[in-house]
CSV table of C-alpha atoms in Angstrom, one decimal:
chain,number,residue,atom,x,y,z
L,341,MET,CA,221.2,269.1,-3.1
L,342,LYS,CA,221.6,272.8,-3.8
L,343,ALA,CA,221.8,274.4,-7.2
L,344,LEU,CA,224.8,276.7,-7.6
L,345,HIS,CA,224.6,279.9,-9.6
L,346,THR,CA,227.9,279.3,-11.3
L,347,LEU,CA,229.3,277.9,-14.6
L,348,SER,CA,228.4,274.3,-15.2
L,349,LEU,CA,230.7,272.0,-17.0
L,350,LEU,CA,227.7,270.0,-17.9
L,351,SER,CA,226.7,272.7,-20.3
L,352,LEU,CA,230.0,271.7,-21.9
L,353,ALA,CA,228.9,268.1,-22.1
L,354,ILE,CA,226.4,269.2,-24.8
L,355,LEU,CA,229.4,270.5,-26.7
L,356,LEU,CA,231.1,267.1,-26.3
L,357,SER,CA,228.1,265.1,-27.4
L,358,ALA,CA,227.7,267.4,-30.5
L,359,CYS,CA,231.3,267.3,-31.4
L,360,GLY,CA,232.7,264.1,-29.9
L,361,GLY,CA,236.0,265.7,-28.8
L,362,GLY,CA,237.8,266.9,-25.7
L,363,ARG,CA,238.3,270.4,-27.0
L,364,GLU,CA,236.0,272.7,-28.9
L,365,PRO,CA,236.6,272.2,-32.7
L,366,GLU,CA,236.1,274.9,-35.2
L,367,THR,CA,233.0,273.1,-36.5
L,368,THR,CA,231.0,273.4,-33.3
L,369,PRO,CA,227.4,274.5,-34.1
L,370,GLN,CA,226.7,278.1,-33.3
L,371,ALA,CA,223.8,277.1,-31.0
L,372,VAL,CA,226.2,275.1,-28.9
L,373,ARG,CA,228.7,278.0,-28.8
L,374,ASP,CA,225.9,280.3,-27.7
L,375,LEU,CA,224.8,277.9,-25.0
L,376,VAL,CA,228.3,277.5,-23.6
L,377,THR,CA,228.8,281.2,-23.6
L,378,ALA,CA,225.4,281.7,-21.8
L,379,MET,CA,226.4,279.1,-19.2
L,380,HIS,CA,229.8,280.7,-18.8
L,381,ASP,CA,228.2,284.1,-18.3
L,382,GLN,CA,225.9,282.6,-15.7
L,383,GLY,CA,229.0,282.1,-13.5
L,384,GLY,CA,229.5,285.8,-13.2
L,385,SER,CA,232.9,287.3,-12.6
L,386,ALA,CA,234.0,284.2,-10.8
L,387,GLY,CA,233.5,282.0,-13.9
L,388,PRO,CA,236.6,282.8,-15.9
L,389,ASN,CA,238.8,283.0,-12.7
L,390,ARG,CA,237.9,279.7,-11.0
L,391,ARG,CA,240.7,277.4,-10.4
L,392,ALA,CA,241.2,274.0,-8.8
L,393,GLN,CA,241.0,273.9,-5.0
L,394,ALA,CA,243.7,272.2,-2.9
L,395,GLN,CA,244.1,268.6,-3.7
L,396,THR,CA,242.2,266.2,-1.5
L,397,ALA,CA,241.6,262.4,-1.4
L,398,VAL,CA,238.3,263.0,-3.2
L,399,GLY,CA,238.3,264.6,-6.6
L,400,ALA,CA,236.4,264.6,-9.8
L,401,LYS,CA,237.2,260.9,-10.6
L,402,GLU,CA,236.1,259.7,-7.2
L,403,LEU,CA,232.9,261.8,-7.3
L,404,LEU,CA,231.9,260.5,-10.7
L,405,ASP,CA,232.8,256.8,-9.8
L,406,TRP,CA,230.7,257.1,-6.7
L,407,ALA,CA,227.7,258.6,-8.6
L,408,GLU,CA,227.9,255.6,-10.9
L,409,TYR,CA,227.7,253.3,-7.9
L,410,ARG,CA,225.0,255.2,-6.0
L,411,TYR,CA,222.8,256.2,-9.0
L,412,ALA,CA,223.6,253.4,-11.5
L,413,GLU,CA,220.3,253.8,-13.3
L,414,SER,CA,221.0,257.4,-14.2
L,415,PHE,CA,224.8,256.9,-14.7
L,416,PRO,CA,225.6,253.4,-15.9
L,417,LYS,CA,229.2,252.5,-15.5
L,418,GLY,CA,231.4,252.6,-18.6
L,419,PRO,CA,232.1,256.1,-20.0
L,420,ALA,CA,235.6,257.5,-19.6
L,421,SER,CA,236.1,261.0,-18.2
L,422,ILE,CA,236.7,263.7,-20.8
L,423,SER,CA,238.8,266.7,-19.8
L,424,LEU,CA,237.8,269.9,-21.5
L,425,ASP,CA,239.5,273.3,-21.3
L,426,TYR,CA,237.3,276.4,-21.8
L,427,GLN,CA,238.7,279.9,-21.5
L,428,GLY,CA,241.6,278.6,-19.5
L,429,VAL,CA,239.6,276.5,-17.1
L,430,THR,CA,239.5,272.6,-17.0
L,431,TYR,CA,236.2,270.7,-16.7
L,432,THR,CA,235.7,267.0,-16.3
L,433,VAL,CA,232.7,265.4,-18.0
L,434,ARG,CA,231.2,261.9,-18.4
L,435,ALA,CA,228.5,261.4,-21.2
L,436,TYR,CA,226.2,258.4,-20.7
L,437,PRO,CA,224.4,256.4,-23.4
L,438,ASN,CA,221.0,257.3,-21.9
L,439,GLY,CA,221.6,261.0,-22.7
L,440,ASN,CA,222.6,262.0,-19.2
L,441,TYR,CA,225.7,264.0,-18.5
L,442,LEU,CA,227.6,264.5,-15.2
L,443,GLY,CA,230.6,266.6,-14.6
L,444,VAL,CA,232.7,268.6,-12.2
L,445,THR,CA,234.2,272.1,-12.4
L,446,GLU,CA,237.8,272.7,-11.6
L,447,ASP,CA,236.9,274.1,-8.2
L,448,GLY,CA,234.6,271.2,-7.3
L,449,GLY,CA,231.1,272.3,-8.5
L,450,ILE,CA,228.9,269.4,-9.6
L,451,TYR,CA,226.4,269.6,-12.5
L,452,GLY,CA,224.0,267.4,-14.3
L,453,LEU,CA,222.1,267.6,-17.6
L,454,GLY,CA,219.9,265.2,-19.5
L,455,PRO,CA,216.6,263.3,-19.0
L,456,PHE,CA,217.1,263.0,-15.2
L,457,THR,CA,217.0,266.8,-15.0
L,458,ASN,CA,214.3,267.3,-17.6
L,459,ASN,CA,217.1,268.5,-19.9
L,460,ASN,CA,217.6,271.6,-17.7
L,461,LEU,CA,221.0,272.3,-16.4
L,462,ARG,CA,221.1,271.6,-12.7
L,463,GLY,CA,223.7,272.1,-10.0
L,464,PHE,CA,224.2,269.5,-7.3
L,465,GLY,CA,226.4,271.3,-4.8
L,466,ARG,CA,230.1,270.7,-4.4
L,467,ILE,CA,232.4,267.7,-3.9
L,468,ALA,CA,232.9,268.8,-0.3
L,469,ASP,CA,229.2,268.1,0.3
L,470,TYR,CA,229.7,264.4,-0.5
L,471,VAL,CA,233.2,263.6,0.8
L,472,SER,CA,232.0,261.7,3.9
L,473,GLN,CA,229.5,259.6,1.8
L,474,ILE,CA,232.0,258.9,-0.9
L,475,GLN,CA,234.6,257.7,1.7
L,476,ALA,CA,232.0,255.6,3.5
L,477,ASP,CA,231.1,253.8,0.2
L,478,SER,CA,234.6,253.3,-1.0
L,479,CYS,CA,234.5,249.6,-0.3
L,480,TYR,CA,231.6,249.3,-2.7
L,481,VAL,CA,233.0,251.6,-5.3
L,482,TYR,CA,236.6,250.1,-5.3
L,483,PRO,CA,236.2,246.6,-3.9
L,484,ASP,CA,239.7,245.5,-5.1
L,485,THR,CA,241.3,248.2,-2.9
L,486,CYS,CA,239.1,247.8,0.1
L,487,PRO,CA,240.6,246.6,3.4
L,488,THR,CA,240.3,243.1,4.7
L,489,ASN,CA,236.7,241.9,5.0
L,490,PRO,CA,234.7,244.7,3.3
L,491,PRO,CA,231.1,245.0,4.5
L,492,ASN,CA,228.4,242.8,3.0
L,493,ASN,CA,225.6,244.5,1.1
L,494,THR,CA,222.9,243.9,3.7
L,495,LEU,CA,222.4,244.1,7.5
L,496,ASN,CA,222.5,240.9,9.4
L,497,GLY,CA,219.5,241.6,11.6
L,498,CYS,CA,221.4,242.4,14.7
L,499,THR,CA,220.5,246.1,14.7
L,500,MET,CA,218.0,248.6,13.3
L,501,ALA,CA,218.3,250.0,9.8
L,502,ALA,CA,219.5,253.6,9.7
L,503,SER,CA,216.1,254.9,8.5
L,504,ASP,CA,214.6,253.5,11.7
L,505,ALA,CA,217.4,254.2,14.1
L,506,LEU,CA,217.8,257.8,13.0
L,507,LYS,CA,214.1,258.6,12.9
L,508,LEU,CA,213.6,262.0,14.5
L,509,GLY,CA,211.8,261.7,17.9
L,510,ASN,CA,213.2,258.3,18.7
L,511,ARG,CA,213.6,258.1,22.5
L,512,LEU,CA,215.7,255.4,24.2
L,513,LYS,CA,215.9,255.1,28.0
L,514,LEU,CA,218.2,252.5,29.5
L,515,GLU,CA,219.4,251.7,33.1
L,516,TYR,CA,222.6,249.7,33.6
L,517,THR,CA,224.5,248.2,36.5
L,518,VAL,CA,228.3,248.2,36.3
L,519,SER,CA,230.7,246.2,38.4
L,520,THR,CA,234.5,245.8,38.2
L,521,THR,CA,236.9,243.3,39.7
L,522,GLY,CA,240.6,243.5,40.4
L,523,ASP,CA,242.6,246.2,42.2
L,524,ALA,CA,240.0,248.9,41.5
L,525,ALA,CA,236.9,246.8,42.3
L,526,SER,CA,233.7,248.9,42.2
L,527,THR,CA,229.9,248.8,41.7
L,528,GLY,CA,227.7,251.4,40.2
L,529,GLN,CA,224.5,252.2,38.3
L,530,TYR,CA,223.9,254.5,35.4
L,531,THR,CA,220.9,255.8,33.4
L,532,LEU,CA,221.1,256.7,29.7
L,533,ASP,CA,218.5,258.9,28.0
L,534,THR,CA,218.9,259.3,24.3
L,535,LEU,CA,216.8,261.4,21.8
L,536,VAL,CA,217.2,261.6,18.0
L,537,ALA,CA,216.8,265.3,18.0
L,538,GLN,CA,217.3,267.1,14.7
L,539,HIS,CA,219.0,267.6,11.3
L,540,THR,CA,222.0,269.9,11.6
L,541,PRO,CA,225.4,270.5,10.0
L,542,PHE,CA,228.5,268.9,11.6
L,543,ALA,CA,232.1,269.4,10.4
L,544,GLY,CA,230.9,270.5,7.0
L,545,SER,CA,228.4,267.7,6.4
L,546,SER,CA,224.7,267.3,6.9
L,547,ALA,CA,224.0,265.1,9.9
L,548,VAL,CA,221.3,263.7,12.2
L,549,GLN,CA,222.0,264.8,15.8
L,550,SER,CA,221.2,262.5,18.7
L,551,THR,CA,221.5,264.0,22.2
L,552,TYR,CA,222.0,262.0,25.3
L,553,THR,CA,222.6,262.2,29.0
L,554,LEU,CA,224.4,259.6,31.0
L,555,SER,CA,224.2,260.0,34.8
L,556,GLY,CA,225.0,257.8,37.8
L,557,SER,CA,227.4,256.8,40.4
L,558,SER,CA,230.0,254.2,41.3
L,559,THR,CA,231.6,253.2,44.6
L,560,ALA,CA,235.1,251.8,45.1
L,561,ALA,CA,236.8,251.3,48.5
L,562,GLY,CA,234.0,253.3,50.1
L,563,VAL,CA,234.5,256.3,47.9
L,564,THR,CA,231.6,257.4,45.6
L,565,THR,CA,232.1,259.1,42.2
L,566,LEU,CA,229.2,261.0,40.7
L,567,SER,CA,229.1,261.4,36.9
L,568,THR,CA,227.0,263.4,34.6
L,569,ILE,CA,227.8,263.3,30.8
L,570,ALA,CA,225.9,265.3,28.2
L,571,GLY,CA,226.6,264.3,24.6
L,572,LYS,CA,225.7,264.9,21.0
L,573,ASP,CA,226.3,262.2,18.3
L,574,TYR,CA,226.3,263.0,14.6
L,575,ALA,CA,225.5,260.5,11.9
L,576,GLN,CA,224.1,260.0,8.4
L,577,GLU,CA,222.1,257.3,6.7
L,578,ALA,CA,224.3,255.3,4.3
L,579,ALA,CA,223.7,252.6,1.7
L,580,TYR,CA,222.1,249.3,2.7
L,581,GLY,CA,220.7,250.6,5.9
L,582,LEU,CA,224.1,251.3,7.5
L,583,ILE,CA,224.9,254.3,9.7
L,584,LEU,CA,227.8,256.6,8.8
L,585,ASN,CA,229.4,257.9,12.1
L,586,LEU,CA,230.7,261.5,11.7
L,587,GLY,CA,231.7,262.4,15.3
L,588,ASP,CA,230.4,263.6,18.6
L,589,GLU,CA,230.6,266.4,21.2
L,590,VAL,CA,230.7,265.4,24.9
L,591,GLU,CA,230.6,267.5,28.1
L,592,SER,CA,231.5,265.6,31.3
L,593,ASP,CA,231.2,266.5,35.0
L,594,ILE,CA,232.9,264.0,37.3
L,595,ARG,CA,232.8,264.6,41.1
L,596,THR,CA,234.7,262.8,43.8
L,597,PRO,CA,235.5,263.7,47.5
L,598,GLN,CA,238.9,264.7,46.2
L,599,GLY,CA,237.7,267.1,43.6
L,600,ASN,CA,235.8,267.9,40.5
L,601,LEU,CA,236.8,267.3,36.8
L,602,GLN,CA,234.9,269.0,34.0
L,603,SER,CA,235.8,268.4,30.4
L,604,THR,CA,234.6,269.1,26.9
L,605,VAL,CA,235.7,266.9,24.0
L,606,ARG,CA,234.8,267.2,20.3
L,607,THR,CA,235.6,264.3,18.0
L,608,VAL,CA,235.5,264.4,14.2
L,609,TYR,CA,236.1,261.1,12.5
L,610,ALA,CA,238.6,261.3,9.7
L,611,PRO,CA,237.2,259.7,7.6
L,612,ALA,CA,233.7,259.0,8.9
L,613,TYR,CA,233.1,255.3,9.2
L,614,LEU,CA,230.2,252.8,8.8
L,615,ASN,CA,228.8,250.4,11.4
L,616,SER,CA,229.8,247.6,9.0
L,617,GLU,CA,230.1,245.1,11.8
L,618,PHE,CA,226.3,244.7,11.5
L,619,THR,CA,226.7,243.2,8.0
L,620,LEU,CA,228.9,240.3,9.2
L,621,LEU,CA,227.7,236.7,9.3
L,622,PRO,CA,228.4,234.5,12.3
L,623,GLY,CA,232.2,233.7,12.4
L,624,GLN,CA,233.1,236.6,10.1
L,625,SER,CA,235.4,239.5,11.2
L,626,LEU,CA,236.4,242.9,9.9
L,627,THR,CA,239.5,245.0,10.7
L,628,ARG,CA,239.4,248.8,10.4
L,629,THR,CA,241.4,251.8,11.5
L,630,VAL,CA,239.3,254.6,13.0
L,631,GLY,CA,241.0,258.0,12.8
L,632,ALA,CA,239.8,261.2,14.4
L,633,ARG,CA,240.6,264.9,15.0
L,634,VAL,CA,240.0,265.4,18.8
L,635,THR,CA,239.7,268.9,20.4
L,636,SER,CA,239.5,268.9,24.2
L,637,SER,CA,239.6,271.2,27.2
L,638,SER,CA,239.1,270.6,30.9
L,639,VAL,CA,238.7,272.4,34.3
L,640,ILE,CA,240.2,270.6,37.3
L,641,ASN,CA,238.9,271.9,40.7
L,642,GLY,CA,238.0,275.2,39.1
L,643,VAL,CA,241.4,275.6,37.3
L,644,PRO,CA,241.2,275.5,33.5
L,645,THR,CA,243.9,273.5,31.6
L,646,GLN,CA,245.2,274.4,28.2
L,647,ALA,CA,243.0,273.2,25.3
L,648,THR,CA,244.5,270.6,23.0
L,649,GLU,CA,243.8,269.5,19.4
L,650,ARG,CA,245.4,266.3,18.1
L,651,ASP,CA,244.9,263.5,15.7
L,652,GLN,CA,244.2,260.0,17.1
L,653,SER,CA,243.6,256.6,15.6
L,654,HIS,CA,243.3,253.0,16.5
L,655,THR,CA,243.0,249.7,14.6
L,656,GLU,CA,240.3,247.3,15.8
L,657,THR,CA,239.1,243.9,14.8
L,658,VAL,CA,235.4,243.1,15.3
L,659,THR,CA,234.0,239.5,15.1
L,660,TYR,CA,230.4,238.5,15.0
L,661,GLU,CA,230.7,235.3,17.0
L,662,LEU,CA,227.1,234.0,17.2
L,663,ARG,CA,223.5,234.6,17.9
L,664,GLU,CA,222.4,233.3,21.3
L,665,ASN,CA,219.7,233.6,24.0
L,666,ILE,CA,221.1,235.0,27.3
L,667,SER,CA,219.8,235.8,30.7
L,668,VAL,CA,220.7,239.2,32.1
L,669,LEU,CA,219.6,240.2,35.6
L,670,GLY,CA,216.6,237.7,35.4
L,671,ARG,CA,215.5,238.7,31.9
L,672,SER,CA,215.9,236.7,28.7
L,673,TYR,CA,217.2,238.3,25.6
L,674,ASP,CA,217.7,237.2,22.0
L,675,SER,CA,221.2,238.6,21.3
L,676,CYS,CA,224.1,238.8,18.8
L,677,ARG,CA,227.5,238.3,20.5
L,678,TYR,CA,230.4,240.4,19.2
L,679,ARG,CA,234.1,240.4,20.2
L,680,GLU,CA,236.4,243.4,19.8
L,681,THR,CA,240.1,243.7,20.1
L,682,ARG,CA,242.5,246.6,19.4
L,683,ALA,CA,246.0,246.6,18.2
L,684,ASN,CA,248.6,247.2,21.0
L,685,SER,CA,246.0,246.4,23.7
L,686,ASN,CA,245.4,243.2,25.7
L,687,GLU,CA,241.8,244.1,26.5
L,688,VAL,CA,239.0,242.0,25.0
L,689,THR,CA,235.5,243.5,24.8
L,690,THR,CA,232.5,241.2,24.3
L,691,THR,CA,229.1,242.8,23.7
L,692,TRP,CA,225.7,241.1,23.4
L,693,TYR,CA,223.4,243.3,21.3
L,694,LEU,CA,219.6,242.9,21.4
L,695,TYR,CA,218.7,241.2,18.1
L,696,GLY,CA,216.8,243.6,15.8
L,697,LYS,CA,217.6,246.7,18.0
L,698,GLY,CA,221.4,246.8,18.3
L,699,ILE,CA,221.1,247.8,22.0
L,700,PRO,CA,223.8,246.4,24.3
L,701,VAL,CA,222.3,244.2,27.0
L,702,ARG,CA,225.6,243.0,28.4
L,703,THR,CA,229.2,244.2,27.8
L,704,ARG,CA,232.3,242.4,29.3
L,705,VAL,CA,235.7,244.0,29.2
L,706,VAL,CA,238.6,241.7,30.2
L,707,GLY,CA,242.1,243.1,30.7
L,708,SER,CA,245.2,242.2,32.8
L,709,GLY,CA,243.9,241.2,36.2
L,710,SER,CA,240.5,243.0,35.9
L,711,GLU,CA,237.1,242.6,34.4
L,712,GLU,CA,234.3,245.1,33.9
L,713,LEU,CA,230.7,243.9,33.5
L,714,THR,CA,227.9,246.2,32.4
L,715,GLU,CA,224.3,244.8,32.3
L,716,LEU,CA,221.0,246.1,31.3
L,717,LYS,CA,218.6,246.4,34.3
L,718,SER,CA,215.7,247.9,32.4
L,719,GLY,CA,215.0,249.8,29.2
L,720,SER,CA,212.4,251.2,26.8
L,721,LEU,CA,212.3,252.4,23.2
L,722,ASN,CA,209.7,255.1,22.5
L,723,GLY,CA,207.9,254.1,25.7
L,724,THR,CA,207.8,250.3,24.9
L,725,PRO,CA,209.7,248.1,27.3
L,726,LEU,CA,212.6,246.1,25.7
């Protein structure tokens, strides 16, 4: 969290606690007046001129409600927000019984004051810095308005906790066989090499970047297609060990005897979403809508096409069916079986995840007259075989 060298409405919380009102009364002690003036001056020339930013889905109320959920010990639920005007600018403050204050400036600055800051005024960035986290935790903050089947509070054991999965330096190497039946019957083999690489910004949020390469070939009707895909996934650690998916960037190079397709796609989830399916118990389901802003461009046989930017979304239902032992290409795995369907699609995807790791060991996609089967041939995590 970064301290901002601007006016803090939390300095005004002192005024509120001293006076008990929403506007400064004439009886305000001179020491409080002096402090407010000093804090106002700290904002420099921008202080008196700051105004509210454009309205977004996350404002002062949502930020303060979320802080009470995430940091309940410092900000116990209960106090109402108090709106205070000072020199023509509106501030929103909540004063807590433990002596802590939290508030938001009209343009989205966040400040705290009280025992949790050693009674020193401290800035905690801006609302925009927390939007993805606030949206990801919305089911916990406002359970009554959450969509069907909100996530449970804990992981179900089918995958790694975010702190382990997103640990820098993690290296995952997997080799898969792929076969399809139907009119476009084919066979192929692919290698996936993934590294949790670094902390970096993405779409205005802090993120953990994982890089990967997926390379291999498939053959259908005697024609072989070569594929090389280089990608970057962006995510954050969320509450209860969950992962908040922010988006990805993918560069693909597909080569066939008929020609070559190269493409670049950037996806920003709007909003970011949690891997909440890994909180389900056997037999439970969740339904969610995943929205994204997608920017793409391509080059076909050396000729670039016009870049596009569009909003996309789909609604999916994910069910944790059961935990079972399965045999894949001669190897036995303890797995969690999940089933996924999408609205307006007749495809059914069944995935078996390695228990405790969340790595797919088998995926079956069944559609109209076709089936695609992907199976793990070999794999290792940080050099240790799976």
